[in-house]
XYZ file of C-alpha atoms in Angstrom:
207
model
C 96.546 125.144 -125.025
C 95.097 126.846 -121.382
C 98.794 127.815 -120.370
C 99.365 130.052 -123.198
C 96.105 131.610 -123.065
C 96.724 132.635 -119.309
C 99.743 133.839 -120.186
C 98.759 136.127 -122.598
C 96.252 137.175 -120.042
C 98.539 137.925 -117.723
C 100.594 139.735 -120.025
C 97.664 141.855 -121.483
C 97.014 142.898 -117.904
C 100.460 143.658 -117.063
C 100.286 145.937 -120.592
C 97.243 147.489 -119.593
C 99.240 148.450 -115.995
C 101.375 150.028 -118.000
C 99.219 152.450 -120.215
C 96.833 153.176 -117.001
C 100.067 154.633 -115.314
C 100.542 156.233 -118.735
C 97.414 158.339 -118.476
C 98.053 159.055 -115.178
C 101.068 160.494 -115.756
C 99.858 162.153 -118.467
C 97.084 163.908 -116.385
C 99.846 165.066 -113.590
C 101.789 166.618 -116.176
C 98.675 168.382 -117.999
C 97.847 169.574 -114.747
C 101.426 170.933 -113.839
C 101.836 172.566 -116.784
C 98.508 174.343 -115.851
C 99.845 175.287 -112.568
C 103.182 175.151 -113.083
C 103.971 177.084 -109.084
C 102.474 174.016 -107.639
C 104.333 171.762 -109.849
C 107.921 173.673 -109.081
C 107.237 173.167 -105.514
C 106.156 169.774 -105.971
C 109.437 169.065 -107.805
C 111.427 170.341 -105.393
C 109.835 168.652 -102.289
C 110.205 165.359 -103.993
C 113.686 166.135 -104.753
C 114.168 167.253 -101.041
C 113.225 163.900 -100.037
C 114.579 161.339 -102.370
C 117.579 163.505 -101.239
C 116.667 162.947 -97.486
C 116.168 159.052 -97.543
C 118.638 158.246 -100.311
C 121.111 159.607 -97.402
C 119.444 157.258 -94.851
C 119.723 154.532 -96.760
C 123.141 155.410 -97.452
C 124.192 155.683 -93.894
C 122.692 152.441 -92.960
C 125.244 150.622 -95.969
C 127.737 152.941 -94.277
C 127.069 151.742 -90.561
C 126.704 147.939 -92.142
C 130.354 148.387 -93.804
C 131.770 149.796 -90.343
C 135.604 148.794 -90.330
C 136.066 149.193 -94.192
C 137.844 151.836 -96.117
C 134.501 152.610 -97.682
C 132.989 153.445 -94.095
C 133.996 157.239 -93.568
C 133.735 158.138 -97.313
C 130.068 156.615 -96.909
C 129.431 158.555 -93.655
C 130.149 161.971 -95.584
C 128.013 161.300 -98.209
C 124.923 160.552 -96.658
C 125.560 163.672 -94.163
C 125.789 165.590 -96.976
C 122.203 164.238 -98.495
C 120.640 164.205 -95.617
C 121.154 168.117 -95.108
C 120.779 168.860 -98.222
C 117.251 167.164 -98.222
C 116.565 168.978 -94.922
C 117.431 172.313 -96.487
C 115.592 171.632 -99.687
C 112.472 170.080 -97.817
C 112.587 173.783 -95.256
C 113.456 175.940 -97.997
C 112.034 174.965 -101.657
C 111.581 178.089 -102.806
C 114.999 179.189 -102.539
C 115.999 176.118 -103.736
C 114.062 176.848 -106.830
C 115.499 179.961 -107.469
C 119.011 178.335 -107.090
C 117.988 175.530 -108.864
C 116.795 177.982 -111.855
C 119.919 180.392 -112.036
C 122.045 176.941 -112.512
C 119.699 175.987 -115.090
C 119.657 179.406 -116.882
C 123.956 179.273 -116.485
C 123.869 175.826 -118.353
C 121.545 176.906 -121.078
C 123.639 180.217 -121.758
C 126.971 178.280 -121.517
C 125.474 175.227 -123.616
C 124.172 177.490 -126.083
C 127.570 179.615 -126.635
C 129.495 176.413 -126.721
C 127.321 175.085 -129.570
C 127.053 178.284 -131.679
C 131.387 178.303 -131.145
C 131.998 174.881 -131.810
C 129.875 174.918 -135.071
C 131.020 177.725 -136.273
C 134.677 176.974 -136.003
C 134.358 173.061 -136.813
C 131.711 173.970 -139.927
C 130.479 170.368 -139.763
C 127.707 168.687 -142.241
C 124.965 169.420 -138.855
C 126.502 173.043 -138.569
C 123.375 174.638 -139.274
C 121.169 172.317 -136.970
C 123.749 172.990 -134.042
C 123.724 176.570 -134.724
C 120.014 176.517 -134.294
C 120.723 174.314 -130.916
C 122.870 177.060 -129.740
C 120.579 179.931 -130.589
C 117.902 178.396 -128.661
C 119.633 177.404 -125.601
C 121.239 180.492 -125.608
C 117.939 182.743 -125.956
C 116.594 180.367 -123.339
C 118.804 181.059 -120.954
C 118.438 184.720 -121.252
C 115.000 184.360 -120.885
C 114.987 182.520 -117.536
C 118.039 184.824 -116.545
C 116.521 188.107 -117.489
C 112.902 187.325 -115.393
C 114.915 185.915 -112.504
C 114.025 185.035 -110.083
C 110.492 185.007 -111.000
C 111.170 182.593 -113.759
C 111.823 180.348 -110.641
C 107.801 179.761 -110.136
C 107.225 178.333 -113.449
C 110.633 176.932 -115.039
C 111.547 173.686 -113.326
C 107.487 173.239 -112.839
C 107.279 173.087 -116.873
C 110.248 170.721 -117.246
C 108.789 168.631 -114.570
C 105.499 168.386 -115.820
C 106.437 167.962 -119.174
C 109.018 165.154 -118.220
C 106.021 163.559 -116.935
C 103.119 164.087 -119.642
C 106.473 162.517 -122.163
C 106.900 159.638 -119.886
C 103.307 159.068 -119.585
C 102.864 159.230 -123.205
C 105.864 156.484 -123.805
C 104.411 154.070 -121.503
C 100.429 154.720 -123.041
C 102.453 153.808 -126.512
C 104.145 150.197 -124.320
C 100.834 149.537 -123.231
C 98.640 149.917 -125.970
C 101.288 148.069 -128.452
C 101.916 145.753 -126.068
C 98.234 144.821 -125.801
C 98.247 144.663 -129.411
C 100.894 142.264 -130.204
C 99.886 139.637 -127.446
C 96.325 139.855 -128.671
C 97.858 139.095 -132.231
C 100.044 136.100 -130.907
C 97.022 134.817 -129.368
C 94.457 134.619 -132.113
C 97.337 132.957 -134.159
C 97.700 130.427 -131.365
C 93.982 130.188 -131.388
C 93.983 129.429 -135.131
C 96.801 126.985 -135.271
C 95.415 124.670 -132.415
C 92.236 122.879 -133.771
C 94.731 122.048 -136.263
C 97.454 120.307 -134.115
C 94.721 118.702 -131.546
C 93.063 117.272 -134.912
C 93.707 113.035 -135.090
C 95.791 111.742 -137.511
C 93.409 109.562 -140.101
C 96.152 108.212 -142.287
C 96.418 104.752 -141.023
C 92.906 104.202 -141.471
C 93.102 105.523 -144.765
C 96.063 102.626 -145.218
C 93.731 99.871 -144.073
C 90.600 100.959 -146.191
């Protein structure tokens, strides 16, 4: 019974690491919600570095596949990613303003389409769709009217909320996983002695 116990401890330790990572993400999300300006610049820098590294990796793949029809397409896509990454890293504030404007337009168009669609279709979820459309329209207008100042906190707020909810999800998985492993280990420990007890049936027959 040593193998299941060791495996259970390993699984429990892994779920513990998940819970720890979730706690760190929750802390980072709360700090980001307090300092949204810093979170916005951090998210832009991370976005820029992701584009840059992704472009370099794509360029290496394109070089490895030279001589194929994919080569020039891979080079062009990699070059665009590298150029975009360099621009985002050098101008994070301008990138945040542009992405905030794009997000506001998405909220506006999404809200309008939901409102119009719910009125035209009049389905069973009409009230909920109307509420979603009105909320998206209002959020888009608020972000747009406060632009470019809204770029200092909108993206950072979204980024921090994403970290917060991802962290809460990892904490729930980690705690739930440790609980399940503990219950299974206890069950195995309870059934182990009964399985290991020697059978006394032949002795009883001889008597």
